[in-house]
PDB file of C-alpha atoms in Angstrom:
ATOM      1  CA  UNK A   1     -21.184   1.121  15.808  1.00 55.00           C
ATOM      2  CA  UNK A   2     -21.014  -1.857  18.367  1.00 58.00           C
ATOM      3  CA  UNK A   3     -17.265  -3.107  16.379  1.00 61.00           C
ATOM      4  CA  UNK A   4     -15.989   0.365  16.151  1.00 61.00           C
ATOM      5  CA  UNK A   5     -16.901   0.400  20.323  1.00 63.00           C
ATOM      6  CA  UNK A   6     -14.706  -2.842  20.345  1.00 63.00           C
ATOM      7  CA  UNK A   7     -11.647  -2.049  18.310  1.00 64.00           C
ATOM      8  CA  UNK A   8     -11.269   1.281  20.750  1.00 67.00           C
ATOM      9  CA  UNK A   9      -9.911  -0.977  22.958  1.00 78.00           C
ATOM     10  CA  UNK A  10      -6.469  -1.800  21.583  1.00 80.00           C
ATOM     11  CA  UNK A  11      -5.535  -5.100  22.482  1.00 83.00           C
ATOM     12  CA  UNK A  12      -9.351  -5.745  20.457  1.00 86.00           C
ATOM     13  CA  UNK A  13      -7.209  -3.843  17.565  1.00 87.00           C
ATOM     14  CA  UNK A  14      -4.218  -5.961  17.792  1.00 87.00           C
ATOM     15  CA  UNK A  15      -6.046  -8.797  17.883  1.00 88.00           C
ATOM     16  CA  UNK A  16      -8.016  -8.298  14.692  1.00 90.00           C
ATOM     17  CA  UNK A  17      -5.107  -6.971  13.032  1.00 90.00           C
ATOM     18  CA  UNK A  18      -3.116  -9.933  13.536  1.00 89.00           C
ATOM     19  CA  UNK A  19      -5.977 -11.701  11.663  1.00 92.00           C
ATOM     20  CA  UNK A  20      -6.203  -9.614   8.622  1.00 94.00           C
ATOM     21  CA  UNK A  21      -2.218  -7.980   8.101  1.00 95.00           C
ATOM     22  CA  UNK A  22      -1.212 -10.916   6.066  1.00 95.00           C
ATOM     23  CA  UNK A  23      -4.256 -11.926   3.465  1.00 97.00           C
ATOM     24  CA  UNK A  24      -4.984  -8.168   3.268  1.00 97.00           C
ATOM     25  CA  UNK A  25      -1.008  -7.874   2.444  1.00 97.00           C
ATOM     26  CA  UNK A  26      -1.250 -10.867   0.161  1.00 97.00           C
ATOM     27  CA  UNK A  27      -4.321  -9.310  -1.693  1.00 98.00           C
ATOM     28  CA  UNK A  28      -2.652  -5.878  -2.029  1.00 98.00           C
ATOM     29  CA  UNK A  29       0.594  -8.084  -3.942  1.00 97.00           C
ATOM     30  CA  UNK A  30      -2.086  -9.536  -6.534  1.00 98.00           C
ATOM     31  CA  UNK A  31      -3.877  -6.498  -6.928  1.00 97.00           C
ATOM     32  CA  UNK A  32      -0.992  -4.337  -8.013  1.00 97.00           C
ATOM     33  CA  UNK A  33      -0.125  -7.234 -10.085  1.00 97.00           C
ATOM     34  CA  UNK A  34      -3.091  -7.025 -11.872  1.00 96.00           C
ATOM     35  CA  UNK A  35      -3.238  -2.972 -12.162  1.00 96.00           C
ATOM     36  CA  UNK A  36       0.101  -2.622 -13.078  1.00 96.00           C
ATOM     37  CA  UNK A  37      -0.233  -5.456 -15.907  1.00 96.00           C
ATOM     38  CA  UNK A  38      -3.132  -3.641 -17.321  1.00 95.00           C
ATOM     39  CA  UNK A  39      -1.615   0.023 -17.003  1.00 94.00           C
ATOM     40  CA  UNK A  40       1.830  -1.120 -18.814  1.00 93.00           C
ATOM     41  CA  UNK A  41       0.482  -4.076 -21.019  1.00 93.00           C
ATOM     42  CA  UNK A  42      -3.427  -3.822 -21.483  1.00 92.00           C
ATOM     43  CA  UNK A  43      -4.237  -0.356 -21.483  1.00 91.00           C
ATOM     44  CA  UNK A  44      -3.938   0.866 -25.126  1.00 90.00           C
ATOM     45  CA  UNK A  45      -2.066   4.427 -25.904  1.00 87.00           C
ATOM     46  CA  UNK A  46      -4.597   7.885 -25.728  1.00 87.00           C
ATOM     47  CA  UNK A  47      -5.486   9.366 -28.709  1.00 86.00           C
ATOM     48  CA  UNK A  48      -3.732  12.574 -27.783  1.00 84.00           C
ATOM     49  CA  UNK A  49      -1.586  11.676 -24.682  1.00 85.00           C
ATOM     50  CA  UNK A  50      -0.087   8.459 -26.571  1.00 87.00           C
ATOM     51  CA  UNK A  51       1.587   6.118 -24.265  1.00 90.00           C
ATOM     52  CA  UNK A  52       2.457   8.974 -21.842  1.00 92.00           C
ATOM     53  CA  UNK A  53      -0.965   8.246 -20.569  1.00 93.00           C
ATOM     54  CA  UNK A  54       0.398   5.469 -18.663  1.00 95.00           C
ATOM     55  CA  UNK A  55       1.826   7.815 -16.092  1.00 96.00           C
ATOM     56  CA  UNK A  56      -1.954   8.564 -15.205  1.00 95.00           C
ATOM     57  CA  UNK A  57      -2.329   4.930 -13.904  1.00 96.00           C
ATOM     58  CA  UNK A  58       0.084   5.923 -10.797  1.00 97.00           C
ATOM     59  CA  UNK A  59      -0.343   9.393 -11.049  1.00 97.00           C
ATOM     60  CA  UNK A  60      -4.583   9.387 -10.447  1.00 96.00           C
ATOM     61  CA  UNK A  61      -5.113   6.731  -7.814  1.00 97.00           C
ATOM     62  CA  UNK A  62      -1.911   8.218  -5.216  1.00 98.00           C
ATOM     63  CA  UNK A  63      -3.792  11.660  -5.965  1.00 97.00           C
ATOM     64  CA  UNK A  64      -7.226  10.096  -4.739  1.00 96.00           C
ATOM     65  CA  UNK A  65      -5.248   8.232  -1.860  1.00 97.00           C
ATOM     66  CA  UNK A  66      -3.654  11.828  -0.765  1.00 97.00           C
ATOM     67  CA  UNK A  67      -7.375  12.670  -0.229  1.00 97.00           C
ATOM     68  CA  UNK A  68      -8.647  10.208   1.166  1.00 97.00           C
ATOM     69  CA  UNK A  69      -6.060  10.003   3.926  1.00 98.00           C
ATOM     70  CA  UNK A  70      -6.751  13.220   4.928  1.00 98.00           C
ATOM     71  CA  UNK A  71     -10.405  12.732   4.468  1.00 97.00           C
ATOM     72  CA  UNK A  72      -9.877   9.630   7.041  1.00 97.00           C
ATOM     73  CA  UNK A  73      -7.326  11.860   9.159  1.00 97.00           C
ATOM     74  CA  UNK A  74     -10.656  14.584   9.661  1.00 97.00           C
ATOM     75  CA  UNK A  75     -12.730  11.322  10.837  1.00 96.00           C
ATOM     76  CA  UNK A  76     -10.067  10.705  13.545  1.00 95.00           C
ATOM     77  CA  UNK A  77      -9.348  14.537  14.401  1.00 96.00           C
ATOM     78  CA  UNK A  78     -12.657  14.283  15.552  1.00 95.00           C
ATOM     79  CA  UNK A  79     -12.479  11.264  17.071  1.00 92.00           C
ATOM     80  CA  UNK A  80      -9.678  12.486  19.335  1.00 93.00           C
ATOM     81  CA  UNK A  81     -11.451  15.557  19.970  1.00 94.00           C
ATOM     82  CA  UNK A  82     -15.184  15.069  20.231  1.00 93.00           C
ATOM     83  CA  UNK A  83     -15.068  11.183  21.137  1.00 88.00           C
ATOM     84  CA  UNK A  84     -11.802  10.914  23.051  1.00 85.00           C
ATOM     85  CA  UNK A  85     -11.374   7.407  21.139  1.00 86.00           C
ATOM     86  CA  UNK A  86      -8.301   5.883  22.377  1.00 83.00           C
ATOM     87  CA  UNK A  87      -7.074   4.671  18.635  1.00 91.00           C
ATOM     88  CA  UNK A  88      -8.042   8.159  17.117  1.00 92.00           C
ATOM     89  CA  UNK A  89      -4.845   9.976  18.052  1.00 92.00           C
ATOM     90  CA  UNK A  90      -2.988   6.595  17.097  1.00 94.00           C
ATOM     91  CA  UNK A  91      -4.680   6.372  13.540  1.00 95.00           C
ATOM     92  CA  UNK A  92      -4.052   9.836  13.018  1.00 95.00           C
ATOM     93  CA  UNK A  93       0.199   9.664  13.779  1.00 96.00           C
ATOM     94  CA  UNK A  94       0.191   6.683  12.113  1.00 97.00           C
ATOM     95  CA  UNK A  95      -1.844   7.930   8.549  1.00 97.00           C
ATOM     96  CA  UNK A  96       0.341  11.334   8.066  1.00 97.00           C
ATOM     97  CA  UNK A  97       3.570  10.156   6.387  1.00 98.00           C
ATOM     98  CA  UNK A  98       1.739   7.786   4.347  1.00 98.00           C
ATOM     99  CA  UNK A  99      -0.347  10.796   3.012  1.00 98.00           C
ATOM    100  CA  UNK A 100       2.649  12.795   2.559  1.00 98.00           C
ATOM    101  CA  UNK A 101       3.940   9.755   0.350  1.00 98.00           C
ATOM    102  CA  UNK A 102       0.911   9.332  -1.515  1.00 98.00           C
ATOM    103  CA  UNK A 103       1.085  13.081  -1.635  1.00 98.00           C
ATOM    104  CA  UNK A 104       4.419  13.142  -2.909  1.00 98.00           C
ATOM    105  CA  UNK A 105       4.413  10.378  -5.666  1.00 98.00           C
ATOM    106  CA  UNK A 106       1.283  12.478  -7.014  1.00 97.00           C
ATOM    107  CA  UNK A 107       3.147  15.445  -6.941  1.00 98.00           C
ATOM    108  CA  UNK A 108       6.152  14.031  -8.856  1.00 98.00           C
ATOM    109  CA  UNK A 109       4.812  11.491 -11.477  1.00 97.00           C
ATOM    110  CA  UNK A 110       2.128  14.573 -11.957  1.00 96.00           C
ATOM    111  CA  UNK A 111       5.455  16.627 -12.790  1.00 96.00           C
ATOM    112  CA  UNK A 112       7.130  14.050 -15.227  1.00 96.00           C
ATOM    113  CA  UNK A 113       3.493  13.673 -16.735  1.00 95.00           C
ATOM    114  CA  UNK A 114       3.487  17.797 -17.443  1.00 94.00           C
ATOM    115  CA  UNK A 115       6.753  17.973 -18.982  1.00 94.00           C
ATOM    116  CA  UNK A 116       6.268  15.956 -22.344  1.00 93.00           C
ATOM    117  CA  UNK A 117       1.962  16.942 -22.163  1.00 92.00           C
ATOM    118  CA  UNK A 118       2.457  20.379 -21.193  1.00 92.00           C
ATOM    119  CA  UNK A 119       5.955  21.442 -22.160  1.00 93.00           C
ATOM    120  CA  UNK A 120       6.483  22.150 -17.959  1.00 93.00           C
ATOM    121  CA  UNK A 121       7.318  20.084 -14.755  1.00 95.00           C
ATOM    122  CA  UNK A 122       5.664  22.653 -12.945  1.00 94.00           C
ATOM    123  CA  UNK A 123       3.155  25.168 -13.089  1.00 91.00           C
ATOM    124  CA  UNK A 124       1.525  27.490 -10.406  1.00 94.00           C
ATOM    125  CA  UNK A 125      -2.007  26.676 -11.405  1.00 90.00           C
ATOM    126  CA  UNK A 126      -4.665  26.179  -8.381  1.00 92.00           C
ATOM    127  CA  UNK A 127      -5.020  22.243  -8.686  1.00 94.00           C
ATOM    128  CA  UNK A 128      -1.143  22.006  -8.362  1.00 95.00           C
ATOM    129  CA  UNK A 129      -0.093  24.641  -5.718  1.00 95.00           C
ATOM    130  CA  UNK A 130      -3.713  22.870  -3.576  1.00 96.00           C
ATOM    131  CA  UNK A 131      -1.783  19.736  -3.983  1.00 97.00           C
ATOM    132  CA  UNK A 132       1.522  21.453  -2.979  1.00 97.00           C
ATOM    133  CA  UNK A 133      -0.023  22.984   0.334  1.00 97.00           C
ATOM    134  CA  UNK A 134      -2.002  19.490   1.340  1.00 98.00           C
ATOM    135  CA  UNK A 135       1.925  17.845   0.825  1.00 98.00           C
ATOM    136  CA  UNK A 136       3.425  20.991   3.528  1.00 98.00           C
ATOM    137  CA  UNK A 137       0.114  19.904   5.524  1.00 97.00           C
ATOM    138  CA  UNK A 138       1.275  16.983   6.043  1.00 98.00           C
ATOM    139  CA  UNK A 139       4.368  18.040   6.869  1.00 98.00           C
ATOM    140  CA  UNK A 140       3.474  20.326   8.990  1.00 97.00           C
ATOM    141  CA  UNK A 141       1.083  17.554  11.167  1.00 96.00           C
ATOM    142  CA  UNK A 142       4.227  15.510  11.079  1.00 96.00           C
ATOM    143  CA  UNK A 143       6.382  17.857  12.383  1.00 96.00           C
ATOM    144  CA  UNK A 144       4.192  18.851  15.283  1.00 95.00           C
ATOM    145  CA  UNK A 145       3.669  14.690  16.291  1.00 94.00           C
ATOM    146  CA  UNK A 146       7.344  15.179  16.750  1.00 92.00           C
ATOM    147  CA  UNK A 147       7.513  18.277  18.903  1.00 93.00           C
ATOM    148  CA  UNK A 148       5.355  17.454  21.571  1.00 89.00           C
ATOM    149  CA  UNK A 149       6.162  14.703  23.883  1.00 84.00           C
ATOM    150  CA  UNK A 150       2.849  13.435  25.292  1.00 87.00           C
ATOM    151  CA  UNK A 151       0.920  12.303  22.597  1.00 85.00           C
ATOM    152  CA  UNK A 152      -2.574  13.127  24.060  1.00 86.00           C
ATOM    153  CA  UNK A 153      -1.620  16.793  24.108  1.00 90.00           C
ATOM    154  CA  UNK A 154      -0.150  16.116  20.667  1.00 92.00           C
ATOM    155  CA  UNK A 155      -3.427  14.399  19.678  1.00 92.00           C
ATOM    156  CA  UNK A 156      -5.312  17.145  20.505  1.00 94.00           C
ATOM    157  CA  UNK A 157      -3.205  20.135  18.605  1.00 95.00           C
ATOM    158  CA  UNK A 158      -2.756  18.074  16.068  1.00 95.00           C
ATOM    159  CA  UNK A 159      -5.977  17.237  15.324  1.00 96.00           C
ATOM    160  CA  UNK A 160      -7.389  21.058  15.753  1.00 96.00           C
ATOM    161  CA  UNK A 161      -4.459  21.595  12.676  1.00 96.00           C
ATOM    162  CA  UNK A 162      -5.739  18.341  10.274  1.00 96.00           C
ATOM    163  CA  UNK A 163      -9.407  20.103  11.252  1.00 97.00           C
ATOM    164  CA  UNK A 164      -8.385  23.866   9.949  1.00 96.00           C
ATOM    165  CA  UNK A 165      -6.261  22.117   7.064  1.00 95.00           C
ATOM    166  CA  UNK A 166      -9.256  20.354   5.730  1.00 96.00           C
ATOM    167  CA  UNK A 167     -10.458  23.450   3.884  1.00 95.00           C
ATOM    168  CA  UNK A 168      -8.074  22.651   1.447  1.00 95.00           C
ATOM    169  CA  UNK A 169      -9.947  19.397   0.356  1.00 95.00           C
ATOM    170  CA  UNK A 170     -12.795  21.267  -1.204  1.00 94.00           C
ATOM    171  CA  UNK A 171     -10.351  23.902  -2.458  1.00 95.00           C
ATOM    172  CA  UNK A 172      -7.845  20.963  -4.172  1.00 94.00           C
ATOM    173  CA  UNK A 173     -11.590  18.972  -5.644  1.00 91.00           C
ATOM    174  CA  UNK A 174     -13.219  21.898  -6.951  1.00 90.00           C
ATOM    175  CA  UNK A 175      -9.894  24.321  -8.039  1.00 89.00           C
ATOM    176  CA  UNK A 176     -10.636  22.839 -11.749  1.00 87.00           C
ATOM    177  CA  UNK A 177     -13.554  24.021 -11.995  1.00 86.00           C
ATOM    178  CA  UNK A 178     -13.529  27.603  -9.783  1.00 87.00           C
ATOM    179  CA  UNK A 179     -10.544  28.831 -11.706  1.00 84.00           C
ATOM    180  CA  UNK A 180      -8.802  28.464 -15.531  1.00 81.00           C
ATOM    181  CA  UNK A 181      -6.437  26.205 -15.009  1.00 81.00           C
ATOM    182  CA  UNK A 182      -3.826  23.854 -16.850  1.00 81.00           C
ATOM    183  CA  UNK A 183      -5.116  21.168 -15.107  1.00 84.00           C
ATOM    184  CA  UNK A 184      -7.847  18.790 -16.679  1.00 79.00           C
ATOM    185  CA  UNK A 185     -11.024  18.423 -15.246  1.00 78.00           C
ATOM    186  CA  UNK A 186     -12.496  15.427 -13.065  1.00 75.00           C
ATOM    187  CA  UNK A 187     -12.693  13.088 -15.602  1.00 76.00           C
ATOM    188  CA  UNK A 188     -13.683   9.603 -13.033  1.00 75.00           C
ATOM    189  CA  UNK A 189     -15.141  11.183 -10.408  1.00 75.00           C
ATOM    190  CA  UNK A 190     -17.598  13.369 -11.602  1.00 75.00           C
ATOM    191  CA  UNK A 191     -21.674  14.180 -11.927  1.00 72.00           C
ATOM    192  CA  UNK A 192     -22.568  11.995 -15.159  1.00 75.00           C
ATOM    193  CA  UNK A 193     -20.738   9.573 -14.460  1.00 77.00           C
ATOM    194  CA  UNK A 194     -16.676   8.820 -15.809  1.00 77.00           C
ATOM    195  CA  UNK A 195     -15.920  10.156 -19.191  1.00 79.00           C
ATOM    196  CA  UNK A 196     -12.902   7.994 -19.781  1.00 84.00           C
ATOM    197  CA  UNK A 197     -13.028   4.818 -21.425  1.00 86.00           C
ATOM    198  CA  UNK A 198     -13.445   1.663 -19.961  1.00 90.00           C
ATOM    199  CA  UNK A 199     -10.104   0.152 -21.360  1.00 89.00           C
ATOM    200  CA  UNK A 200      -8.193   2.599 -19.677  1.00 91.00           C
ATOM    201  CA  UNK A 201     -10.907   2.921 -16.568  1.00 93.00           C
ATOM    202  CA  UNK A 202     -10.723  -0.304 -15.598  1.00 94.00           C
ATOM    203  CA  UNK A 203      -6.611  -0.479 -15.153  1.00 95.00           C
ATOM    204  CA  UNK A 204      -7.218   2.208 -13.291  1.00 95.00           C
ATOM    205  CA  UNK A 205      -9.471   1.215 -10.701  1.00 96.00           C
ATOM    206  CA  UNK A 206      -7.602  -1.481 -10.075  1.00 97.00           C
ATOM    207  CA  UNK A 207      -4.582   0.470  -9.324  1.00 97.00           C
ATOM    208  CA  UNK A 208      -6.698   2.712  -7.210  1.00 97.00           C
ATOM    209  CA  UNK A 209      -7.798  -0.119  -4.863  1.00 98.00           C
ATOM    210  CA  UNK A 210      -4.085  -1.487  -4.467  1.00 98.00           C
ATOM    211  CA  UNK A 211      -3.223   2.033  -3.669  1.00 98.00           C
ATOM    212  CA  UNK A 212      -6.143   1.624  -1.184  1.00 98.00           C
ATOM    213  CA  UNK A 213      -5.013  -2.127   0.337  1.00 98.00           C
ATOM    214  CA  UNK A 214      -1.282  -0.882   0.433  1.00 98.00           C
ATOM    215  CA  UNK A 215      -2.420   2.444   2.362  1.00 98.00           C
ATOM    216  CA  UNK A 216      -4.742  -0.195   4.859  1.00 97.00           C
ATOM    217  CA  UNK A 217      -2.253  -2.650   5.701  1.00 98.00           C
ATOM    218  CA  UNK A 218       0.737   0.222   5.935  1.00 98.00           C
ATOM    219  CA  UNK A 219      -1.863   2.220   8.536  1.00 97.00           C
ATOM    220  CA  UNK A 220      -2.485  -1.138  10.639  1.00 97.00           C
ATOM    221  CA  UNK A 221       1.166  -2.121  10.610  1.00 97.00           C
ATOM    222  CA  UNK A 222       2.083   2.275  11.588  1.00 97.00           C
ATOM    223  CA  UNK A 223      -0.611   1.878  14.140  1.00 96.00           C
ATOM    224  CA  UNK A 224       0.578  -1.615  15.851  1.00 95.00           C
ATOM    225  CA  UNK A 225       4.196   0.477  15.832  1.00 96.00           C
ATOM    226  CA  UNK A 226       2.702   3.436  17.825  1.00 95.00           C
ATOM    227  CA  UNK A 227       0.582   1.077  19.958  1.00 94.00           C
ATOM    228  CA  UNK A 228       4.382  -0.665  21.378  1.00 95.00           C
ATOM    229  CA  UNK A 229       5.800   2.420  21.323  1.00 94.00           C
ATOM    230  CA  UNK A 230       3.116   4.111  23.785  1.00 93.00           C
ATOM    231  CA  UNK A 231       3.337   1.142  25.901  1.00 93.00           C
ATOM    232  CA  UNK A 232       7.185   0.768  25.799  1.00 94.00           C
ATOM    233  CA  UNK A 233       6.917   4.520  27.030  1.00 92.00           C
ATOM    234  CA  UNK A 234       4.712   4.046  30.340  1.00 91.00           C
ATOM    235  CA  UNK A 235       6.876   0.650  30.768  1.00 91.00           C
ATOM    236  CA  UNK A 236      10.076   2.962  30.614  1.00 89.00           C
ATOM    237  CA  UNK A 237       8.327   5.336  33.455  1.00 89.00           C
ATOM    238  CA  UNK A 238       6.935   2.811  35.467  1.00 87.00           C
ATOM    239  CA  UNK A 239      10.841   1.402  35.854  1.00 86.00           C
ATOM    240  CA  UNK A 240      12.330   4.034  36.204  1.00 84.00           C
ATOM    241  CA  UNK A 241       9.947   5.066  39.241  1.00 82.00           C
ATOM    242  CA  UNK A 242      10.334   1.912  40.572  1.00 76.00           C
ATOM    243  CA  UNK A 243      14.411   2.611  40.678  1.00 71.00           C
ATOM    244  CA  UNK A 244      14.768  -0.253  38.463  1.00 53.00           C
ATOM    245  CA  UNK A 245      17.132   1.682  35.708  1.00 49.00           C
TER     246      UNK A 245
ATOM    247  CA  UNK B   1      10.556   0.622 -23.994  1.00 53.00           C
ATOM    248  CA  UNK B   2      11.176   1.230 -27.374  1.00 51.00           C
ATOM    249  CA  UNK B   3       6.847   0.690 -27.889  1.00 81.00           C
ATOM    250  CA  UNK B   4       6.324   3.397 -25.516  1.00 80.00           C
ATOM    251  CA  UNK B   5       7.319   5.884 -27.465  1.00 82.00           C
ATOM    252  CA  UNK B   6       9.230   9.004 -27.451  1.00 84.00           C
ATOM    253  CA  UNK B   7       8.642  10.263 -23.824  1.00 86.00           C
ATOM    254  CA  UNK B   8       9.284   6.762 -22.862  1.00 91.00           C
ATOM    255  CA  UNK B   9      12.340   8.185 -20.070  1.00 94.00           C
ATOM    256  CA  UNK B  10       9.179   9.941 -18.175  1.00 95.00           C
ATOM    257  CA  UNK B  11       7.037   6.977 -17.899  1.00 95.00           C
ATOM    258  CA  UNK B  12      10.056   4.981 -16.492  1.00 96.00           C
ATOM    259  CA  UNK B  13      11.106   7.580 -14.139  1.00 96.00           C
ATOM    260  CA  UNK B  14       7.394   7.955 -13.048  1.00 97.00           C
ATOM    261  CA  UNK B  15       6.883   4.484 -12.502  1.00 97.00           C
ATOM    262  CA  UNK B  16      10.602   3.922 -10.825  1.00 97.00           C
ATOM    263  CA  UNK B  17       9.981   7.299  -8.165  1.00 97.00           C
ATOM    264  CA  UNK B  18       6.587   5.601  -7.217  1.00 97.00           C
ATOM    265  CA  UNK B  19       8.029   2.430  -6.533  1.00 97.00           C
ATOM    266  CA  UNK B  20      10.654   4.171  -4.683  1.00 98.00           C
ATOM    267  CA  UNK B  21       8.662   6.460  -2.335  1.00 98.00           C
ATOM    268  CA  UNK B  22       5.873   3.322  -1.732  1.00 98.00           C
ATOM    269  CA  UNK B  23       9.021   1.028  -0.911  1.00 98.00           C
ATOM    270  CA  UNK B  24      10.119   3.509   1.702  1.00 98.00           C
ATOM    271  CA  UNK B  25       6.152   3.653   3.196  1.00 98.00           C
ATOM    272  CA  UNK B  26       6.689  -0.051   2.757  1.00 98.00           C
ATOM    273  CA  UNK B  27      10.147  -0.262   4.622  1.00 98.00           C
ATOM    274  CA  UNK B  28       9.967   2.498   6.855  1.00 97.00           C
ATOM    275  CA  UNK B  29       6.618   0.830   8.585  1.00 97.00           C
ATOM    276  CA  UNK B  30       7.677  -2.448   8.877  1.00 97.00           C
ATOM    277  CA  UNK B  31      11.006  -1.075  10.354  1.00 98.00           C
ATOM    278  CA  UNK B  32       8.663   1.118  12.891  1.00 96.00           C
ATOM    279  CA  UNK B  33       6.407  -1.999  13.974  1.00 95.00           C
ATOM    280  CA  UNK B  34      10.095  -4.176  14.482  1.00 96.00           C
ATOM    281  CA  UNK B  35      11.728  -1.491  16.155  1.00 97.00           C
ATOM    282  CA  UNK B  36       9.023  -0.752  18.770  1.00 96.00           C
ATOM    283  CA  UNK B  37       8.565  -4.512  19.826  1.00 95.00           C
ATOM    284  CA  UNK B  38      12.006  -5.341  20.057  1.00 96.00           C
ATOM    285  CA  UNK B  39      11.654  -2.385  22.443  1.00 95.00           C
ATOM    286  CA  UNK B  40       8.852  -3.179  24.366  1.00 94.00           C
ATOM    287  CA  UNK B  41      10.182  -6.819  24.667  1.00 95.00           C
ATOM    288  CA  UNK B  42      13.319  -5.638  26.020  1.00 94.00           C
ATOM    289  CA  UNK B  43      11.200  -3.334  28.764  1.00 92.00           C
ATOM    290  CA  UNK B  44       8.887  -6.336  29.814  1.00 91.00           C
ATOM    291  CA  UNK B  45      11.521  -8.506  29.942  1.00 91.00           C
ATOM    292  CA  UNK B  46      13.416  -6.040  32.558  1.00 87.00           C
ATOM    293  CA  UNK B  47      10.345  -5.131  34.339  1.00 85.00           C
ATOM    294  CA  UNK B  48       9.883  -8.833  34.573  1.00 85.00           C
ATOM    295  CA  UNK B  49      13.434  -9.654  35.853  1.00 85.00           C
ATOM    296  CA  UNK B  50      13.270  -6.941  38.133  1.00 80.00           C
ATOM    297  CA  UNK B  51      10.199  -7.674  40.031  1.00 78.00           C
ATOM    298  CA  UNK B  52      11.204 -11.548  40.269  1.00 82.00           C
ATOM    299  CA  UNK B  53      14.498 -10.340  41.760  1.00 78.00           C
ATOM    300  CA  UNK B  54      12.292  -7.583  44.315  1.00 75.00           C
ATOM    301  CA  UNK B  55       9.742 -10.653  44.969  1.00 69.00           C
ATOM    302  CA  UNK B  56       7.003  -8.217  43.666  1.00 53.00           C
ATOM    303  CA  UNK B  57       5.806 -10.851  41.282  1.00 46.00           C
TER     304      UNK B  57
END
């Protein structure tokens, strides 16, 4: 609790993260080396899916990611709003487009998965059109950081929308198993433990933790951005009130 | 490309939109971070000037 207390101060952030950016960037470079080596070379075919199943190995871990950003944009929401942490808001601008990304390559390397497995790019099934709605979330959060000047009264509306927009998290985990629907089941992540095998499980963890260190250093490099950028704004006022420009 | 089989065109195109979606993430970010501190360099650097010129400093 005592750390978190220090990074809220942000030149506390800026100094940590000029420790960590580079190995953590360095470590995210071997990592995907290593997942993507065993999803293309390692992993062997599926049984049913036959080598289309290397699709899952990007496919799975930028779906996770596309939670868990959201999961970690809730944390901040109320951090801006029940804390009044001064990185909250700043974690929170700085973790939406990379969601939408993560959001987005899940949404289209799920499509080019369905058409050969399923005979479709696209199908209005609940797991997809969940996935669909958390991508326009996104959007939305996005567009609403833009359309407000200050960012504290951004902060706040934003963070009341990421709040109300969470109900989709639940909706997107459990639509498999609520409704019929084209989409497989959990199949990692699940009570009992993963039912995939661990020639094909292992690849994929891997590529689910570079998907993690890419998202980390990406969010401290956003957040360093939005950190000048706020400053570089009240330097900009105090100038020009000082007759300066 | 031949081993992957028949749908081998999807796995490609899978693997080539990721990589072009995470490069933008990639580029886009760093472009942010440079863009803001050549910015915020510029401003101290004028504030700076400014109140050495005023005798503020």
């Amino acid at each position: 609790m005592k750390s978190i207390l220090a990074l809220a101060n942000p030149a506390n952030f800026s100094r940590l993260a000029d420790r960590i950016t580079a190995p953590l960037a360095f470590a995210t470079i071997l990592t995907f080396a290593y997942g993507l080596y065993g999803a293309l070379v390692l992993a062997p075919a599926d049984y049913q899916q036959g080598e289309t199943v290397r699709i899952m190995f990007i496919h799975v871990p930028a779906a996770w990611l596309s939670l868990f950003v959201y999961a970690g944009m809730c944390l901040s929401a109320l951090g801006t709003l029940v804390f009044r942490h001064p990185l909250a808001d700043v974690a929170q601008k700085a973790a939406a487009p990379l969601g939408a990304g993560f959001t987005l390559v899940c949404l289209i390397t799920g499509a080019f998965w369905g058409r050969p497995m399923w005979g479709t790019y696209w199908e209005w099934d609940a797991r997809l059109t969940s996935v669909l709605i958390l991508f326009l979330i996104y959007l939305g959060i996005m567009a609403l950081w833009r359309a407000m000047d200050e960012p504290q009264r951004a902060g706040r509306a934003v963070a009341i929308l990421t709040l109300v927009g969470a109900v989709n998290l639940p909706i997107i985990k459990f639509s498999v198993d609520w409704w019929s629907t084209l989409h497989q089941p959990a199949s990692v992540f699940r009570m009992g433990g993963p039912t995939i095998d661990k020639s094909m499980l292992t690849p994929l963890l891997w590529m689910g933790l570079a998907y993690l260190l890419l998202y980390l250093v990406l969010l401290i490099i956003r957040m360093r951005a939005e950190l000048a950028t706020r400053r570089a704004d009240r330097l900009e006022i105090l100038i020009a009130d000082r007759g300066h420009v | 490309m031949a081993e992957w089989g028949p749908h081998a065109s999807f796995i490609l195109l899978s693997y080539g939109a990721a990589g072009m979606i995470l490069g933008y993430l990639i580029a886009s970010s760093l472009l942010a971070r440079r863009t803001a501190e050549a910015r915020l360099k510029r401003l101290e650097a004028m504030l700076n000037a400014a109140q050495t010129l005023s005798g503020d400093a």
